[in-house]
Amino acid sequence: MLALSGGAPVRTRPFPSWPVWDHTDEEALLEVLRSGMWGLGGSKVPEFENRFAAYHGAKYGVAACNGTVTLQVALTALGVGPGDEVIVPGYTFVATGAAVLHVGAIPVIVDIDPDTYNIDPEAVRSAITPRTKCIIPVHVGGNPADMDAIMALAEEHGIAVLEDAAQAHGARIGGRGVGSIGHIGSFSFQATKNLNAGEGGILITDDEELAALCRAYRNCGRFGGAREPVLGWDFRLTEFQAGLLLSQMNRLEEQTRRRDENGRYLAEQLRTVPGIRPLKRLDSVERHAYHLFIFRFSAEEWGVSLDLFIEALAAEGIPCSRGYVPLYRDPLFVTSGQSCPAAWPGLPNSLEQRAYRRMHLPNAERASEEAVWIPHYVLLGSRDDMDDVVEAVRKLYNHREALAKARGSGKAKRYAGLEG
Ligand SMILES: *Cc1c(COP(=O)(O)O)cnc(C)c1O
């Protein structure tokens, strides 16, 4: 019997919990505490910046207090400002769009590839205008976007590329680490992310001048006396966070390999269940970071609604949730704009806002109606743990007629309960 209807769940043992820490992390934090260097002037932030950038194959790292302001800093350093257009995907966390608004630019939201949920390069091509200053591909769930196609377009039109790699620590495509392929890449260390210190973020780039600008914008506009200041912010990371990130980083490679291996296996297995379609990865993807394991669920083929499926799967003991709504349906884009006037200088007469309300990107809409998310820490488990996930899905499939008649609360969780 279905666990949703009172039967025994497939899984009663918990999956690995997140975050992972031990005495080495305690030591790292105590070391900072005892040093008395808790902020500016300490050695942990620069050490972490260098190590994280090098790990992804970039020359420079600029750490900041979160992965939203890093996007804002990068856009500002790239010279993106009021009236400029920035192309963003229709399936992402709201911060990708909000950062564009914060610099006064206009988010031009384009559709995604239905098989990967990443930005569709053809949709990007159609959206380019003389006002386009930047493209922000997001590696959704840790699955690298089609960077070859995006970089080719960007070069052809002289447009900057800012990779939003907030979910993709350690992912690799075409022999390169994500974040180091575009002109600049941004990561988040918020509590749920694959590398975390509660909060935090970093920009990585090979461009020395761009790195110097980002460093200044992050640090009150100062260039350390080398030149005149710019109008910056204080978006600095603390030494405690950098110390913790350094010790957390000792596990990143092993954890990323494990997620990738389990993610591949889970995709192979789940693909054999009718109406279940794990997202594809491009052939050039060497490593998927699997911040999220995402699969498409066909309510039509099962005769079961997405909400009911998710509730039933969660009842079987498998952590899961619905995913994003299309970005233009986020309250930020459908409100009158009165609530955030300072954030809308690029939209003087709200015409564009009305355009967001009329927007309909078929693949992003569909993703919002069919996506099931399994959080990354599930993939830190063993092969047996993966088999339990498959068994739970198979059980639901075999009982789909009973499931169609079962009663749920009617509302499944939207996010993995963890989104910031
Ligand atoms: C988490 C996330 C961000 C924002 O990072 P914070 O550190 O939470 O501010 C930006 N973009 C994407 C795609 C994210 O997942």
mmCIF file of N, CA and C in Angstrom, residues 268-378:
data_model
loop_
_atom_site.group_PDB
_atom_site.id
_atom_site.type_symbol
_atom_site.label_atom_id
_atom_site.label_comp_id
_atom_site.label_asym_id
_atom_site.label_seq_id
_atom_site.Cartn_x
_atom_site.Cartn_y
_atom_site.Cartn_z
ATOM 1 N N GLU A 268 20.150 6.675 -15.214
ATOM 2 C CA GLU A 268 20.027 5.438 -16.009
ATOM 3 C C GLU A 268 18.857 4.595 -15.525
ATOM 4 N N GLN A 269 18.761 4.455 -14.215
ATOM 5 C CA GLN A 269 17.722 3.605 -13.637
ATOM 6 C C GLN A 269 16.331 4.217 -13.797
ATOM 7 N N LEU A 270 16.211 5.500 -13.512
ATOM 8 C CA LEU A 270 14.873 6.118 -13.543
ATOM 9 C C LEU A 270 14.330 6.228 -14.966
ATOM 10 N N ARG A 271 15.254 6.312 -15.933
ATOM 11 C CA ARG A 271 14.863 6.396 -17.333
ATOM 12 C C ARG A 271 14.048 5.169 -17.769
ATOM 13 N N THR A 272 14.202 4.058 -17.034
ATOM 14 C CA THR A 272 13.493 2.835 -17.431
ATOM 15 C C THR A 272 12.034 2.840 -16.944
ATOM 16 N N VAL A 273 11.661 3.826 -16.119
ATOM 17 C CA VAL A 273 10.269 3.890 -15.641
ATOM 18 C C VAL A 273 9.469 4.771 -16.606
ATOM 19 N N PRO A 274 8.346 4.269 -17.129
ATOM 20 C CA PRO A 274 7.561 5.074 -18.078
ATOM 21 C C PRO A 274 7.141 6.418 -17.467
ATOM 22 N N GLY A 275 7.203 7.468 -18.262
ATOM 23 C CA GLY A 275 6.746 8.780 -17.806
ATOM 24 C C GLY A 275 7.720 9.492 -16.892
ATOM 25 N N ILE A 276 8.907 8.936 -16.698
ATOM 26 C CA ILE A 276 9.946 9.579 -15.863
ATOM 27 C C ILE A 276 11.138 9.882 -16.768
ATOM 28 N N ARG A 277 11.503 11.146 -16.926
ATOM 29 C CA ARG A 277 12.587 11.525 -17.843
ATOM 30 C C ARG A 277 13.617 12.425 -17.161
ATOM 31 N N PRO A 278 14.682 11.816 -16.665
ATOM 32 C CA PRO A 278 15.746 12.643 -16.078
ATOM 33 C C PRO A 278 16.289 13.616 -17.134
ATOM 34 N N LEU A 279 16.685 14.809 -16.698
ATOM 35 C CA LEU A 279 17.211 15.793 -17.637
ATOM 36 C C LEU A 279 18.486 15.270 -18.269
ATOM 37 N N LYS A 280 18.728 15.725 -19.507
ATOM 38 C CA LYS A 280 19.937 15.297 -20.217
ATOM 39 C C LYS A 280 21.125 16.155 -19.838
ATOM 40 N N ARG A 281 22.300 15.596 -20.072
ATOM 41 C CA ARG A 281 23.516 16.388 -19.971
ATOM 42 C C ARG A 281 24.156 16.368 -21.349
ATOM 43 N N LEU A 282 24.765 17.481 -21.729
ATOM 44 C CA LEU A 282 25.420 17.540 -23.031
ATOM 45 C C LEU A 282 26.570 16.534 -23.051
ATOM 46 N N ASP A 283 26.926 16.046 -24.249
ATOM 47 C CA ASP A 283 28.032 15.080 -24.366
ATOM 48 C C ASP A 283 29.329 15.666 -23.828
ATOM 49 N N SER A 284 29.472 16.997 -23.956
ATOM 50 C CA SER A 284 30.724 17.635 -23.531
ATOM 51 C C SER A 284 30.803 17.844 -22.012
ATOM 52 N N VAL A 285 29.733 17.497 -21.298
ATOM 53 C CA VAL A 285 29.759 17.650 -19.828
ATOM 54 C C VAL A 285 30.579 16.517 -19.209
ATOM 55 N N GLU A 286 31.685 16.872 -18.582
ATOM 56 C CA GLU A 286 32.502 15.849 -17.922
ATOM 57 C C GLU A 286 32.020 15.624 -16.502
ATOM 58 N N ARG A 287 31.521 16.687 -15.892
ATOM 59 C CA ARG A 287 31.046 16.527 -14.532
ATOM 60 C C ARG A 287 29.869 17.451 -14.244
ATOM 61 N N HIS A 288 28.813 16.829 -13.775
ATOM 62 C CA HIS A 288 27.580 17.516 -13.390
ATOM 63 C C HIS A 288 27.677 17.667 -11.872
ATOM 64 N N ALA A 289 27.393 18.850 -11.340
ATOM 65 C CA ALA A 289 27.548 19.044 -9.890
ATOM 66 C C ALA A 289 26.342 18.529 -9.103
ATOM 67 N N TYR A 290 25.243 18.251 -9.823
ATOM 68 C CA TYR A 290 24.033 17.731 -9.185
ATOM 69 C C TYR A 290 23.686 18.432 -7.877
ATOM 70 N N HIS A 291 23.620 19.770 -7.928
ATOM 71 C CA HIS A 291 23.020 20.463 -6.780
ATOM 72 C C HIS A 291 21.578 19.975 -6.635
ATOM 73 N N LEU A 292 20.991 19.686 -7.803
ATOM 74 C CA LEU A 292 19.655 19.105 -7.844
ATOM 75 C C LEU A 292 19.663 17.961 -8.837
ATOM 76 N N PHE A 293 19.022 16.865 -8.470
ATOM 77 C CA PHE A 293 18.741 15.833 -9.463
ATOM 78 C C PHE A 293 17.321 16.135 -9.943
ATOM 79 N N ILE A 294 17.189 16.481 -11.226
ATOM 80 C CA ILE A 294 15.878 16.904 -11.735
ATOM 81 C C ILE A 294 15.375 15.897 -12.766
ATOM 82 N N PHE A 295 14.131 15.488 -12.603
ATOM 83 C CA PHE A 295 13.526 14.702 -13.677
ATOM 84 C C PHE A 295 12.152 15.252 -14.038
ATOM 85 N N ARG A 296 11.769 14.964 -15.278
ATOM 86 C CA ARG A 296 10.465 15.395 -15.784
ATOM 87 C C ARG A 296 9.467 14.283 -15.499
ATOM 88 N N PHE A 297 8.336 14.676 -14.955
ATOM 89 C CA PHE A 297 7.284 13.708 -14.625
ATOM 90 C C PHE A 297 6.104 13.948 -15.560
ATOM 91 N N SER A 298 5.650 12.892 -16.235
ATOM 92 C CA SER A 298 4.512 13.053 -17.144
ATOM 93 C C SER A 298 3.208 12.704 -16.435
ATOM 94 N N ALA A 299 2.511 13.745 -15.986
ATOM 95 C CA ALA A 299 1.219 13.555 -15.321
ATOM 96 C C ALA A 299 0.252 12.848 -16.275
ATOM 97 N N GLU A 300 0.396 13.141 -17.549
ATOM 98 C CA GLU A 300 -0.492 12.564 -18.559
ATOM 99 C C GLU A 300 -0.306 11.043 -18.665
ATOM 100 N N GLU A 301 0.973 10.625 -18.764
ATOM 101 C CA GLU A 301 1.231 9.187 -18.908
ATOM 102 C C GLU A 301 0.856 8.400 -17.656
ATOM 103 N N TRP A 302 0.944 9.039 -16.514
ATOM 104 C CA TRP A 302 0.625 8.334 -15.269
ATOM 105 C C TRP A 302 -0.854 8.472 -14.874
ATOM 106 N N GLY A 303 -1.493 9.536 -15.358
ATOM 107 C CA GLY A 303 -2.849 9.812 -14.896
ATOM 108 C C GLY A 303 -2.854 10.291 -13.453
ATOM 109 N N VAL A 304 -1.744 10.924 -13.034
ATOM 110 C CA VAL A 304 -1.572 11.384 -11.644
ATOM 111 C C VAL A 304 -1.019 12.805 -11.699
ATOM 112 N N SER A 305 -1.496 13.710 -10.856
ATOM 113 C CA SER A 305 -0.997 15.084 -10.893
ATOM 114 C C SER A 305 0.413 15.159 -10.305
ATOM 115 N N LEU A 306 1.160 16.195 -10.709
ATOM 116 C CA LEU A 306 2.527 16.372 -10.212
ATOM 117 C C LEU A 306 2.535 16.525 -8.689
ATOM 118 N N ASP A 307 1.622 17.315 -8.158
ATOM 119 C CA ASP A 307 1.576 17.540 -6.705
ATOM 120 C C ASP A 307 1.370 16.229 -5.949
ATOM 121 N N LEU A 308 0.447 15.414 -6.463
ATOM 122 C CA LEU A 308 0.151 14.146 -5.797
ATOM 123 C C LEU A 308 1.361 13.213 -5.874
ATOM 124 N N PHE A 309 2.004 13.183 -7.021
ATOM 125 C CA PHE A 309 3.203 12.336 -7.183
ATOM 126 C C PHE A 309 4.272 12.739 -6.174
ATOM 127 N N ILE A 310 4.506 14.038 -6.053
ATOM 128 C CA ILE A 310 5.566 14.515 -5.155
ATOM 129 C C ILE A 310 5.225 14.221 -3.696
ATOM 130 N N GLU A 311 3.976 14.423 -3.376
ATOM 131 C CA GLU A 311 3.570 14.117 -1.995
ATOM 132 C C GLU A 311 3.713 12.634 -1.689
ATOM 133 N N ALA A 312 3.377 11.807 -2.672
ATOM 134 C CA ALA A 312 3.455 10.354 -2.470
ATOM 135 C C ALA A 312 4.911 9.913 -2.385
ATOM 136 N N LEU A 313 5.773 10.503 -3.198
ATOM 137 C CA LEU A 313 7.197 10.136 -3.182
ATOM 138 C C LEU A 313 7.830 10.560 -1.850
ATOM 139 N N ALA A 314 7.463 11.742 -1.379
ATOM 140 C CA ALA A 314 7.967 12.213 -0.085
ATOM 141 C C ALA A 314 7.480 11.278 1.028
ATOM 142 N N ALA A 315 6.238 10.816 0.919
ATOM 143 C CA ALA A 315 5.689 9.898 1.928
ATOM 144 C C ALA A 315 6.454 8.566 1.932
ATOM 145 N N GLU A 316 7.002 8.189 0.776
ATOM 146 C CA GLU A 316 7.808 6.954 0.700
ATOM 147 C C GLU A 316 9.201 7.164 1.296
ATOM 148 N N GLY A 317 9.483 8.385 1.758
ATOM 149 C CA GLY A 317 10.749 8.646 2.433
ATOM 150 C C GLY A 317 11.832 9.235 1.547
ATOM 151 N N ILE A 318 11.441 9.736 0.355
ATOM 152 C CA ILE A 318 12.414 10.311 -0.571
ATOM 153 C C ILE A 318 12.279 11.843 -0.557
ATOM 154 N N PRO A 319 13.308 12.580 -0.124
ATOM 155 C CA PRO A 319 13.205 14.048 -0.124
ATOM 156 C C PRO A 319 13.020 14.551 -1.559
ATOM 157 N N CYS A 320 11.983 15.349 -1.795
ATOM 158 C CA CYS A 320 11.753 15.862 -3.147
ATOM 159 C C CYS A 320 10.803 17.051 -3.074
ATOM 160 N N SER A 321 10.759 17.808 -4.149
ATOM 161 C CA SER A 321 9.891 18.983 -4.176
ATOM 162 C C SER A 321 9.606 19.369 -5.619
ATOM 163 N N ARG A 322 8.700 20.336 -5.786
ATOM 164 C CA ARG A 322 8.543 20.986 -7.087
ATOM 165 C C ARG A 322 9.699 21.953 -7.256
ATOM 166 N N GLY A 323 9.842 22.492 -8.471
ATOM 167 C CA GLY A 323 10.934 23.423 -8.734
ATOM 168 C C GLY A 323 10.451 24.845 -8.930
ATOM 169 N N TYR A 324 11.168 25.585 -9.759
ATOM 170 C CA TYR A 324 10.860 27.003 -9.978
ATOM 171 C C TYR A 324 9.569 27.201 -10.764
ATOM 172 N N VAL A 325 8.958 28.362 -10.562
ATOM 173 C CA VAL A 325 7.985 28.873 -11.526
ATOM 174 C C VAL A 325 8.814 29.681 -12.525
ATOM 175 N N PRO A 326 8.304 29.904 -13.749
ATOM 176 C CA PRO A 326 9.085 30.720 -14.688
ATOM 177 C C PRO A 326 9.434 32.063 -14.041
ATOM 178 N N LEU A 327 10.647 32.535 -14.320
ATOM 179 C CA LEU A 327 11.160 33.750 -13.662
ATOM 180 C C LEU A 327 10.191 34.926 -13.770
ATOM 181 N N TYR A 328 9.569 35.098 -14.934
ATOM 182 C CA TYR A 328 8.669 36.249 -15.132
ATOM 183 C C TYR A 328 7.371 36.107 -14.350
ATOM 184 N N ARG A 329 7.133 34.935 -13.746
ATOM 185 C CA ARG A 329 5.953 34.779 -12.875
ATOM 186 C C ARG A 329 6.306 35.020 -11.407
ATOM 187 N N ASP A 330 7.594 35.239 -11.133
ATOM 188 C CA ASP A 330 7.970 35.556 -9.757
ATOM 189 C C ASP A 330 7.285 36.864 -9.375
ATOM 190 N N PRO A 331 6.809 36.972 -8.125
ATOM 191 C CA PRO A 331 6.117 38.193 -7.691
ATOM 192 C C PRO A 331 6.881 39.478 -8.051
ATOM 193 N N LEU A 332 8.217 39.388 -8.059
ATOM 194 C CA LEU A 332 9.020 40.558 -8.394
ATOM 195 C C LEU A 332 8.642 41.128 -9.757
ATOM 196 N N PHE A 333 8.297 40.265 -10.679
ATOM 197 C CA PHE A 333 8.016 40.710 -12.044
ATOM 198 C C PHE A 333 6.539 40.960 -12.311
ATOM 199 N N VAL A 334 5.678 40.498 -11.448
ATOM 200 C CA VAL A 334 4.257 40.700 -11.703
ATOM 201 C C VAL A 334 3.625 41.747 -10.793
ATOM 202 N N THR A 335 4.402 42.263 -9.828
ATOM 203 C CA THR A 335 3.859 43.337 -8.997
ATOM 204 C C THR A 335 3.862 44.633 -9.806
ATOM 205 N N SER A 336 3.288 45.654 -9.234
ATOM 206 C CA SER A 336 3.155 46.922 -9.956
ATOM 207 C C SER A 336 4.498 47.620 -10.115
ATOM 208 N N GLY A 337 5.484 47.199 -9.308
ATOM 209 C CA GLY A 337 6.768 47.896 -9.360
ATOM 210 C C GLY A 337 6.831 48.961 -8.270
ATOM 211 N N GLN A 338 5.677 49.276 -7.664
ATOM 212 C CA GLN A 338 5.624 50.286 -6.602
ATOM 213 C C GLN A 338 6.452 49.832 -5.400
ATOM 214 N N SER A 339 6.473 48.499 -5.223
ATOM 215 C CA SER A 339 7.128 47.966 -4.034
ATOM 216 C C SER A 339 8.644 48.098 -4.106
ATOM 217 N N CYS A 340 9.197 48.272 -5.279
ATOM 218 C CA CYS A 340 10.652 48.353 -5.378
ATOM 219 C C CYS A 340 11.046 49.414 -6.407
ATOM 220 N N PRO A 341 10.611 50.674 -6.199
ATOM 221 C CA PRO A 341 10.852 51.695 -7.222
ATOM 222 C C PRO A 341 12.330 51.898 -7.548
ATOM 223 N N ALA A 342 13.185 51.799 -6.512
ATOM 224 C CA ALA A 342 14.605 52.040 -6.748
ATOM 225 C C ALA A 342 15.196 50.965 -7.644
ATOM 226 N N ALA A 343 14.541 49.807 -7.640
ATOM 227 C CA ALA A 343 15.086 48.692 -8.400
ATOM 228 C C ALA A 343 14.642 48.727 -9.858
ATOM 229 N N TRP A 344 13.848 49.717 -10.216
ATOM 230 C CA TRP A 344 13.283 49.702 -11.554
ATOM 231 C C TRP A 344 13.677 50.884 -12.442
ATOM 232 N N PRO A 345 14.853 51.477 -12.246
ATOM 233 C CA PRO A 345 15.169 52.646 -13.065
ATOM 234 C C PRO A 345 15.234 52.337 -14.562
ATOM 235 N N GLY A 346 15.464 51.098 -14.890
ATOM 236 C CA GLY A 346 15.521 50.726 -16.305
ATOM 237 C C GLY A 346 14.147 50.608 -16.929
ATOM 238 N N LEU A 347 13.122 50.676 -16.107
ATOM 239 C CA LEU A 347 11.768 50.441 -16.596
ATOM 240 C C LEU A 347 10.900 51.658 -16.293
ATOM 241 N N PRO A 348 11.130 52.778 -16.960
ATOM 242 C CA PRO A 348 10.539 54.035 -16.539
ATOM 243 C C PRO A 348 9.019 54.083 -16.613
ATOM 244 N N ASN A 349 8.417 53.432 -17.565
ATOM 245 C CA ASN A 349 6.966 53.595 -17.675
ATOM 246 C C ASN A 349 6.199 52.290 -17.523
ATOM 247 N N SER A 350 6.860 51.323 -16.929
ATOM 248 C CA SER A 350 6.255 50.035 -16.600
ATOM 249 C C SER A 350 5.746 49.269 -17.827
ATOM 250 N N LEU A 351 6.092 49.715 -19.019
ATOM 251 C CA LEU A 351 5.683 48.971 -20.213
ATOM 252 C C LEU A 351 6.278 47.562 -20.186
ATOM 253 N N GLU A 352 7.566 47.530 -19.822
ATOM 254 C CA GLU A 352 8.225 46.230 -19.814
ATOM 255 C C GLU A 352 7.616 45.322 -18.757
ATOM 256 N N GLN A 353 7.166 45.935 -17.636
ATOM 257 C CA GLN A 353 6.560 45.109 -16.604
ATOM 258 C C GLN A 353 5.307 44.446 -17.142
ATOM 259 N N ARG A 354 4.536 45.234 -17.904
ATOM 260 C CA ARG A 354 3.330 44.619 -18.467
ATOM 261 C C ARG A 354 3.701 43.519 -19.443
ATOM 262 N N ALA A 355 4.839 43.706 -20.115
ATOM 263 C CA ALA A 355 5.289 42.665 -21.029
ATOM 264 C C ALA A 355 5.617 41.376 -20.263
ATOM 265 N N TYR A 356 6.173 41.533 -19.050
ATOM 266 C CA TYR A 356 6.457 40.325 -18.256
ATOM 267 C C TYR A 356 5.154 39.602 -17.927
ATOM 268 N N ARG A 357 4.122 40.388 -17.631
ATOM 269 C CA ARG A 357 2.856 39.751 -17.271
ATOM 270 C C ARG A 357 2.242 38.973 -18.434
ATOM 271 N N ARG A 358 2.525 39.435 -19.642
ATOM 272 C CA ARG A 358 1.967 38.745 -20.815
ATOM 273 C C ARG A 358 2.882 37.626 -21.308
ATOM 274 N N MET A 359 4.044 37.531 -20.702
ATOM 275 C CA MET A 359 5.039 36.608 -21.209
ATOM 276 C C MET A 359 4.587 35.163 -21.077
ATOM 277 N N HIS A 360 4.984 34.339 -22.053
ATOM 278 C CA HIS A 360 4.688 32.912 -21.986
ATOM 279 C C HIS A 360 5.778 32.176 -22.751
ATOM 280 N N LEU A 361 6.728 31.598 -22.015
ATOM 281 C CA LEU A 361 7.800 30.826 -22.649
ATOM 282 C C LEU A 361 7.440 29.360 -22.465
ATOM 283 N N PRO A 362 7.089 28.680 -23.566
ATOM 284 C CA PRO A 362 6.505 27.332 -23.441
ATOM 285 C C PRO A 362 7.365 26.345 -22.663
ATOM 286 N N ASN A 363 8.675 26.350 -22.870
ATOM 287 C CA ASN A 363 9.502 25.334 -22.189
ATOM 288 C C ASN A 363 9.663 25.641 -20.701
ATOM 289 N N ALA A 364 9.766 26.915 -20.358
ATOM 290 C CA ALA A 364 9.855 27.288 -18.941
ATOM 291 C C ALA A 364 8.525 26.981 -18.238
ATOM 292 N N GLU A 365 7.417 27.242 -18.932
ATOM 293 C CA GLU A 365 6.089 26.933 -18.357
ATOM 294 C C GLU A 365 5.975 25.440 -18.092
ATOM 295 N N ARG A 366 6.411 24.668 -19.077
ATOM 296 C CA ARG A 366 6.295 23.226 -18.955
ATOM 297 C C ARG A 366 7.191 22.709 -17.829
ATOM 298 N N ALA A 367 8.394 23.263 -17.740
ATOM 299 C CA ALA A 367 9.318 22.826 -16.681
ATOM 300 C C ALA A 367 8.667 23.045 -15.312
ATOM 301 N N SER A 368 7.987 24.167 -15.170
ATOM 302 C CA SER A 368 7.363 24.497 -13.896
ATOM 303 C C SER A 368 6.243 23.517 -13.549
ATOM 304 N N GLU A 369 5.668 22.892 -14.585
ATOM 305 C CA GLU A 369 4.545 21.963 -14.387
ATOM 306 C C GLU A 369 4.962 20.497 -14.318
ATOM 307 N N GLU A 370 6.221 20.190 -14.664
ATOM 308 C CA GLU A 370 6.591 18.767 -14.736
ATOM 309 C C GLU A 370 7.841 18.397 -13.933
ATOM 310 N N ALA A 371 8.561 19.413 -13.428
ATOM 311 C CA ALA A 371 9.859 19.107 -12.803
ATOM 312 C C ALA A 371 9.716 18.566 -11.389
ATOM 313 N N VAL A 372 10.507 17.543 -11.088
ATOM 314 C CA VAL A 372 10.655 17.028 -9.720
ATOM 315 C C VAL A 372 12.119 17.210 -9.336
ATOM 316 N N TRP A 373 12.348 17.793 -8.190
ATOM 317 C CA TRP A 373 13.708 18.043 -7.689
ATOM 318 C C TRP A 373 14.007 17.119 -6.517
ATOM 319 N N ILE A 374 15.184 16.502 -6.598
ATOM 320 C CA ILE A 374 15.717 15.754 -5.445
ATOM 321 C C ILE A 374 16.984 16.490 -5.017
ATOM 322 N N PRO A 375 17.111 16.870 -3.740
ATOM 323 C CA PRO A 375 18.256 17.690 -3.320
ATOM 324 C C PRO A 375 19.569 16.903 -3.311
ATOM 325 N N HIS A 376 20.680 17.643 -3.432
ATOM 326 C CA HIS A 376 21.995 17.044 -3.663
ATOM 327 C C HIS A 376 22.462 16.089 -2.574
ATOM 328 N N TYR A 377 22.050 16.325 -1.320
ATOM 329 C CA TYR A 377 22.602 15.479 -0.255
ATOM 330 C C TYR A 377 22.122 14.046 -0.359
ATOM 331 N N VAL A 378 20.979 13.826 -1.035
ATOM 332 C CA VAL A 378 20.526 12.451 -1.283
ATOM 333 C C VAL A 378 21.591 11.703 -2.100
#
